[in-house]
Short mmCIF file of N, CA and C in Angstrom, two decimals:
data_model
loop_
_atom_site.label_atom_id
_atom_site.label_comp_id
_atom_site.label_asym_id
_atom_site.label_seq_id
_atom_site.Cartn_x
_atom_site.Cartn_y
_atom_site.Cartn_z
N UNK A 1 26.80 -47.24 -27.09
CA UNK A 1 26.94 -45.94 -25.85
C UNK A 1 26.02 -44.91 -26.63
N UNK A 2 24.88 -44.55 -25.55
CA UNK A 2 24.11 -43.13 -26.30
C UNK A 2 24.49 -41.98 -26.10
N UNK A 3 25.00 -41.39 -27.21
CA UNK A 3 25.79 -40.41 -27.57
C UNK A 3 24.72 -38.81 -27.32
N UNK A 4 23.16 -39.27 -27.48
CA UNK A 4 22.46 -38.38 -27.56
C UNK A 4 22.10 -37.59 -26.29
N UNK A 5 22.17 -38.12 -25.15
CA UNK A 5 21.88 -37.49 -23.87
C UNK A 5 22.59 -36.52 -23.42
N UNK A 6 22.05 -35.74 -22.65
CA UNK A 6 22.81 -34.69 -22.06
C UNK A 6 23.65 -35.09 -20.89
N UNK A 7 23.58 -36.26 -20.19
CA UNK A 7 24.56 -36.81 -19.38
C UNK A 7 25.75 -37.19 -20.16
N UNK A 8 25.78 -37.61 -21.45
CA UNK A 8 27.24 -37.85 -22.21
C UNK A 8 28.01 -36.67 -22.41
N UNK A 9 27.10 -35.50 -22.94
CA UNK A 9 28.05 -34.32 -23.27
C UNK A 9 28.66 -33.72 -21.87
N UNK A 10 27.70 -33.94 -20.90
CA UNK A 10 28.10 -32.98 -19.72
C UNK A 10 29.38 -34.04 -19.25
N UNK A 11 29.23 -35.26 -19.17
CA UNK A 11 30.85 -36.10 -19.00
C UNK A 11 31.95 -35.50 -19.87
N UNK A 12 31.47 -35.26 -20.93
CA UNK A 12 32.67 -35.07 -22.02
C UNK A 12 33.13 -33.63 -21.76
N UNK A 13 32.37 -32.53 -21.05
CA UNK A 13 32.61 -31.37 -20.99
C UNK A 13 33.59 -31.56 -19.57
N UNK A 14 33.16 -32.28 -18.64
CA UNK A 14 33.66 -32.60 -17.30
C UNK A 14 35.01 -32.83 -17.34
N UNK A 15 35.32 -34.15 -18.14
CA UNK A 15 36.45 -34.91 -18.33
C UNK A 15 37.75 -33.89 -19.01
N UNK A 16 36.88 -32.80 -19.97
CA UNK A 16 37.90 -32.22 -20.45
C UNK A 16 38.46 -31.07 -19.52
N UNK A 17 37.39 -30.63 -18.78
CA UNK A 17 37.85 -29.43 -17.79
C UNK A 17 38.75 -29.99 -16.78
N UNK A 18 38.59 -31.41 -16.48
CA UNK A 18 39.64 -31.62 -15.37
C UNK A 18 40.70 -32.13 -15.82
N UNK A 19 40.93 -32.78 -17.10
CA UNK A 19 42.19 -32.83 -17.78
C UNK A 19 42.95 -31.43 -18.35
N UNK A 20 42.18 -30.40 -18.49
CA UNK A 20 42.41 -29.38 -18.81
C UNK A 20 43.79 -28.57 -17.39
N UNK A 21 42.55 -28.57 -16.54
CA UNK A 21 43.12 -28.33 -15.01
C UNK A 21 44.51 -28.93 -14.47
N UNK A 22 44.35 -30.31 -14.52
CA UNK A 22 45.54 -30.83 -14.10
C UNK A 22 46.54 -30.59 -15.19
N UNK A 23 46.46 -30.31 -16.41
CA UNK A 23 47.65 -30.09 -17.27
C UNK A 23 48.32 -28.39 -17.17
N UNK A 24 47.20 -27.66 -16.58
CA UNK A 24 47.74 -26.28 -16.81
C UNK A 24 47.86 -25.52 -15.14
N UNK A 25 47.04 -26.30 -14.43
CA UNK A 25 47.40 -25.58 -13.17
C UNK A 25 48.85 -25.68 -12.66
N UNK A 26 49.75 -26.13 -12.73
CA UNK A 26 51.33 -26.38 -12.24
C UNK A 26 51.63 -24.79 -13.20
N UNK A 27 51.18 -24.54 -14.55
CA UNK A 27 51.65 -23.66 -15.18
C UNK A 27 51.29 -22.13 -14.57
N UNK A 28 49.83 -22.36 -14.03
CA UNK A 28 49.55 -21.38 -13.55
C UNK A 28 49.60 -20.50 -12.49
N UNK A 29 50.00 -21.51 -11.67
CA UNK A 29 50.64 -20.92 -10.19
C UNK A 29 52.41 -20.41 -10.27
N UNK A 30 52.60 -19.72 -9.29
CA UNK A 30 54.06 -19.26 -9.09
C UNK A 30 54.68 -20.18 -8.47
N UNK A 31 56.04 -20.23 -8.49
CA UNK A 31 56.74 -20.92 -8.15
C UNK A 31 56.79 -20.76 -6.24
N UNK A 32 56.58 -19.86 -5.93
CA UNK A 32 56.28 -19.64 -4.71
C UNK A 32 55.17 -19.89 -3.91
N UNK A 33 54.08 -20.34 -4.77
CA UNK A 33 52.76 -20.82 -3.85
C UNK A 33 52.80 -22.13 -3.36
N UNK A 34 51.99 -21.74 -2.00
CA UNK A 34 52.16 -22.84 -1.17
C UNK A 34 51.54 -24.36 -1.45
N UNK A 35 50.48 -23.97 -2.55
CA UNK A 35 49.82 -25.25 -3.13
C UNK A 35 50.51 -25.89 -4.26
N UNK A 36 51.33 -25.16 -4.78
CA UNK A 36 52.02 -25.88 -6.04
C UNK A 36 53.31 -26.71 -5.54
N UNK A 37 53.39 -26.09 -4.08
CA UNK A 37 54.78 -26.94 -3.43
C UNK A 37 53.84 -28.34 -2.90
N UNK A 38 52.94 -28.12 -1.96
CA UNK A 38 51.94 -29.11 -1.53
C UNK A 38 51.79 -30.20 -2.59
N UNK A 39 51.60 -29.89 -3.87
CA UNK A 39 51.04 -30.77 -4.97
C UNK A 39 52.03 -31.57 -5.59
N UNK A 40 53.27 -30.87 -5.40
CA UNK A 40 54.40 -31.44 -5.93
C UNK A 40 55.28 -32.36 -5.14
N UNK A 41 54.81 -32.22 -3.74
CA UNK A 41 55.52 -32.94 -2.80
C UNK A 41 55.13 -34.60 -2.72
N UNK A 42 56.50 -35.24 -2.72
CA UNK A 42 56.61 -36.84 -3.01
C UNK A 42 55.69 -37.14 -1.71
N UNK A 43 54.88 -37.99 -2.15
CA UNK A 43 53.72 -38.97 -1.24
C UNK A 43 52.66 -38.09 -1.08
N UNK A 44 52.27 -37.35 -1.83
CA UNK A 44 51.23 -36.19 -1.67
C UNK A 44 49.91 -36.92 -2.07
N UNK A 45 48.72 -36.54 -1.03
CA UNK A 45 47.62 -37.57 -1.25
C UNK A 45 46.73 -37.53 -3.04
N UNK A 46 47.32 -36.47 -3.45
CA UNK A 46 46.87 -36.30 -4.97
C UNK A 46 47.71 -36.90 -5.73
N UNK A 47 48.98 -37.70 -5.64
CA UNK A 47 49.52 -38.61 -6.38
C UNK A 47 48.91 -39.77 -6.95
N UNK A 48 47.64 -39.85 -6.40
CA UNK A 48 46.64 -41.14 -7.38
C UNK A 48 45.67 -40.22 -7.93
N UNK A 49 45.93 -38.73 -8.29
CA UNK A 49 44.77 -38.27 -9.01
C UNK A 49 44.54 -38.81 -10.32
N UNK A 50 45.94 -39.21 -11.30
CA UNK A 50 46.07 -39.55 -12.62
C UNK A 50 45.22 -40.81 -12.82
N UNK A 51 45.94 -41.81 -12.14
CA UNK A 51 45.59 -43.27 -12.07
C UNK A 51 43.87 -43.27 -11.60
N UNK A 52 43.58 -42.32 -10.90
CA UNK A 52 42.29 -42.17 -10.48
C UNK A 52 41.27 -41.92 -11.71
N UNK A 53 41.85 -40.89 -12.00
CA UNK A 53 41.17 -40.50 -13.25
C UNK A 53 40.90 -41.57 -14.54
N UNK A 54 41.89 -42.05 -14.94
CA UNK A 54 41.82 -43.13 -15.98
C UNK A 54 41.08 -43.94 -15.24
N UNK A 55 40.67 -44.42 -14.22
CA UNK A 55 39.88 -45.70 -13.54
C UNK A 55 38.66 -45.51 -13.79
N UNK A 56 38.26 -44.04 -13.35
CA UNK A 56 37.07 -43.65 -13.32
C UNK A 56 35.92 -43.23 -14.96
N UNK A 57 36.96 -43.20 -15.84
CA UNK A 57 37.16 -43.13 -17.25
C UNK A 57 36.54 -44.26 -18.07
N UNK A 58 37.51 -45.06 -17.35
CA UNK A 58 37.53 -46.35 -18.08
C UNK A 58 36.22 -47.42 -17.20
N UNK A 59 35.78 -46.90 -16.03
CA UNK A 59 34.75 -47.45 -15.67
C UNK A 59 33.25 -46.68 -16.41
N UNK A 60 33.20 -45.68 -16.58
CA UNK A 60 32.25 -45.09 -17.38
C UNK A 60 32.04 -45.44 -18.27
N UNK A 61 32.94 -45.81 -19.38
CA UNK A 61 32.96 -46.52 -20.66
C UNK A 61 32.86 -47.91 -20.83
N UNK A 62 33.03 -48.55 -19.68
CA UNK A 62 33.21 -50.24 -19.60
C UNK A 62 31.67 -50.59 -19.13
N UNK A 63 31.62 -50.08 -17.98
CA UNK A 63 30.45 -50.92 -17.47
C UNK A 63 29.10 -50.99 -18.11
N UNK A 64 28.48 -49.82 -18.97
CA UNK A 64 27.54 -49.61 -19.32
C UNK A 64 27.57 -50.55 -20.78
N UNK A 65 28.48 -50.88 -21.48
CA UNK A 65 28.98 -52.17 -22.26
C UNK A 65 28.51 -53.36 -21.60
N UNK A 66 29.53 -53.68 -20.69
CA UNK A 66 28.94 -55.13 -19.68
C UNK A 66 27.72 -55.05 -19.21
N UNK A 67 27.19 -54.23 -18.82
CA UNK A 67 25.53 -54.17 -18.63
C UNK A 67 24.45 -54.85 -20.09
N UNK A 68 25.21 -54.30 -20.84
CA UNK A 68 24.23 -54.72 -22.18
C UNK A 68 24.81 -56.02 -22.76
N UNK A 69 25.97 -56.14 -22.64
CA UNK A 69 26.32 -57.20 -23.32
C UNK A 69 26.19 -58.59 -21.87
N UNK A 70 25.48 -58.36 -21.03
CA UNK A 70 25.31 -59.30 -19.86
C UNK A 70 24.64 -60.44 -20.62
N UNK A 71 23.66 -60.20 -21.63
CA UNK A 71 22.98 -61.52 -21.73
C UNK A 71 23.80 -62.33 -22.79
N UNK A 72 24.43 -62.19 -23.18
CA UNK A 72 25.47 -63.03 -24.00
C UNK A 72 26.80 -63.02 -23.65
N UNK A 73 27.02 -64.04 -22.71
CA UNK A 73 28.43 -64.71 -22.11
C UNK A 73 29.63 -64.49 -23.16
N UNK A 74 29.19 -64.72 -24.01
CA UNK A 74 30.52 -64.56 -25.04
C UNK A 74 31.16 -62.87 -25.47
N UNK A 75 30.28 -62.21 -25.32
CA UNK A 75 30.66 -60.68 -25.73
C UNK A 75 31.45 -60.20 -24.31
N UNK A 76 31.22 -60.93 -23.24
CA UNK A 76 31.90 -60.09 -21.86
C UNK A 76 33.61 -60.72 -22.02
N UNK A 77 33.98 -61.47 -22.73
CA UNK A 77 35.48 -62.29 -22.77
C UNK A 77 36.37 -61.17 -23.07
N UNK A 78 36.21 -60.21 -24.33
CA UNK A 78 36.94 -59.11 -24.56
C UNK A 78 37.28 -58.19 -23.40
N UNK A 79 36.09 -57.76 -22.88
CA UNK A 79 36.26 -57.12 -21.43
C UNK A 79 36.86 -57.36 -20.35
N UNK A 80 36.60 -58.61 -20.09
CA UNK A 80 37.40 -59.10 -18.92
C UNK A 80 38.74 -59.53 -19.08
N UNK A 81 39.10 -59.92 -20.38
CA UNK A 81 40.38 -60.19 -21.04
C UNK A 81 41.49 -58.96 -20.81
N UNK A 82 40.79 -57.48 -21.32
CA UNK A 82 41.40 -56.72 -21.29
C UNK A 82 41.51 -55.83 -19.75
N UNK A 83 40.68 -56.15 -19.33
CA UNK A 83 40.75 -55.52 -17.83
C UNK A 83 41.79 -56.30 -17.23
N UNK A 84 42.01 -57.88 -17.18
CA UNK A 84 43.16 -58.46 -16.76
C UNK A 84 44.47 -57.80 -17.44
N UNK A 85 44.39 -57.87 -18.60
CA UNK A 85 45.96 -57.55 -19.00
C UNK A 85 45.93 -55.91 -18.64
N UNK A 86 45.16 -55.20 -18.36
CA UNK A 86 45.56 -53.78 -17.72
C UNK A 86 45.92 -54.13 -16.33
N UNK A 87 45.32 -54.91 -15.57
CA UNK A 87 45.89 -55.24 -14.10
C UNK A 87 47.13 -55.43 -14.34
N UNK A 88 47.46 -56.53 -14.89
CA UNK A 88 48.74 -57.39 -14.82
C UNK A 88 50.02 -56.19 -15.38
N UNK A 89 49.33 -55.70 -16.32
CA UNK A 89 50.60 -54.37 -16.64
C UNK A 89 50.79 -53.48 -15.71
N UNK A 90 49.73 -53.21 -15.02
CA UNK A 90 49.96 -52.12 -13.96
C UNK A 90 50.75 -52.61 -12.74
N UNK A 91 50.42 -53.74 -12.64
CA UNK A 91 51.66 -54.34 -11.30
C UNK A 91 52.83 -54.43 -11.90
N UNK A 92 53.53 -55.09 -13.25
CA UNK A 92 54.38 -54.99 -13.66
C UNK A 92 55.13 -54.02 -13.97
N UNK A 93 54.46 -52.94 -14.78
CA UNK A 93 55.33 -51.82 -15.56
C UNK A 93 55.29 -50.81 -14.37
N UNK A 94 54.07 -50.69 -13.50
CA UNK A 94 53.85 -49.44 -12.82
C UNK A 94 53.72 -47.98 -12.95
N UNK A 95 53.39 -48.00 -14.44
CA UNK A 95 52.80 -47.06 -15.39
C UNK A 95 51.56 -47.08 -15.58
N UNK A 96 50.59 -46.28 -15.58
CA UNK A 96 49.18 -46.45 -15.91
C UNK A 96 49.12 -46.12 -16.95
N UNK A 97 49.60 -45.18 -17.67
CA UNK A 97 49.46 -45.27 -18.93
C UNK A 97 49.52 -46.17 -19.86
N UNK A 98 50.86 -46.76 -19.53
CA UNK A 98 51.25 -47.78 -20.53
C UNK A 98 50.11 -48.99 -20.11
N UNK A 99 49.71 -49.22 -19.04
CA UNK A 99 48.87 -50.38 -18.68
C UNK A 99 47.57 -50.39 -19.32
N UNK A 100 46.96 -49.00 -19.49
CA UNK A 100 45.91 -48.59 -20.25
C UNK A 100 46.20 -49.00 -21.61
N UNK A 101 47.11 -48.53 -22.26
CA UNK A 101 47.37 -48.69 -23.66
C UNK A 101 47.56 -50.46 -24.03
N UNK A 102 48.49 -50.98 -22.91
CA UNK A 102 48.27 -52.14 -23.22
C UNK A 102 47.04 -53.48 -23.23
N UNK A 103 46.05 -52.55 -22.02
CA UNK A 103 44.74 -53.30 -21.73
C UNK A 103 44.03 -52.90 -22.95
N UNK A 104 44.20 -52.11 -23.78
CA UNK A 104 43.39 -51.85 -24.79
C UNK A 104 43.75 -52.50 -25.86
N UNK A 105 45.23 -52.90 -25.92
CA UNK A 105 45.71 -53.82 -27.08
C UNK A 105 44.93 -55.37 -26.77
N UNK A 106 44.99 -55.51 -25.69
CA UNK A 106 44.53 -56.47 -25.13
C UNK A 106 43.03 -57.16 -25.75
N UNK A 107 42.11 -55.81 -25.44
CA UNK A 107 40.99 -55.70 -25.64
C UNK A 107 40.85 -56.32 -27.19
N UNK A 108 41.56 -55.08 -27.87
CA UNK A 108 41.17 -55.44 -29.52
C UNK A 108 41.90 -56.63 -29.69
N UNK A 109 42.73 -57.03 -29.59
CA UNK A 109 43.08 -58.42 -30.02
C UNK A 109 41.92 -59.56 -29.46
N UNK A 110 41.48 -59.52 -28.34
CA UNK A 110 40.37 -60.56 -27.95
C UNK A 110 39.30 -60.29 -28.61
N UNK A 111 38.66 -58.90 -28.90
CA UNK A 111 37.76 -58.71 -29.65
C UNK A 111 37.91 -59.12 -31.22
N UNK A 112 38.79 -59.09 -31.72
CA UNK A 112 39.18 -59.57 -33.24
C UNK A 112 38.88 -61.10 -33.06
N UNK A 113 39.43 -61.91 -32.03
CA UNK A 113 39.43 -63.32 -31.84
C UNK A 113 37.84 -63.91 -31.89
N UNK A 114 37.13 -62.85 -30.96
CA UNK A 114 35.78 -63.49 -30.77
C UNK A 114 35.16 -63.22 -32.05
N UNK A 115 35.33 -62.39 -33.10
CA UNK A 115 34.52 -62.11 -34.11
C UNK A 115 34.47 -63.08 -34.98
#
């Protein structure tokens, strides 16, 4: 991963700002706020925001490494295995955070076995 470029630091700052806003916004709005009622309503269109952010961050981290590893088929195995573990865990557990943690653990185990 290239950490020298301006794009990397822009992505880090954008992720930090989005994470801060998703955590702080409910505390910054009053209880009578229409926006807060809309955001907290069950079935809201923004209910998928958390998992979407996780998927976006994962794609931004995984895709460049996969493109670089495309020349060596053996190095792609841990990525594919981690993604499969994440997908299965997301389906079984119905918790995006736990699914990501299990996927990272699966990736780590497969990476250790490949080395």
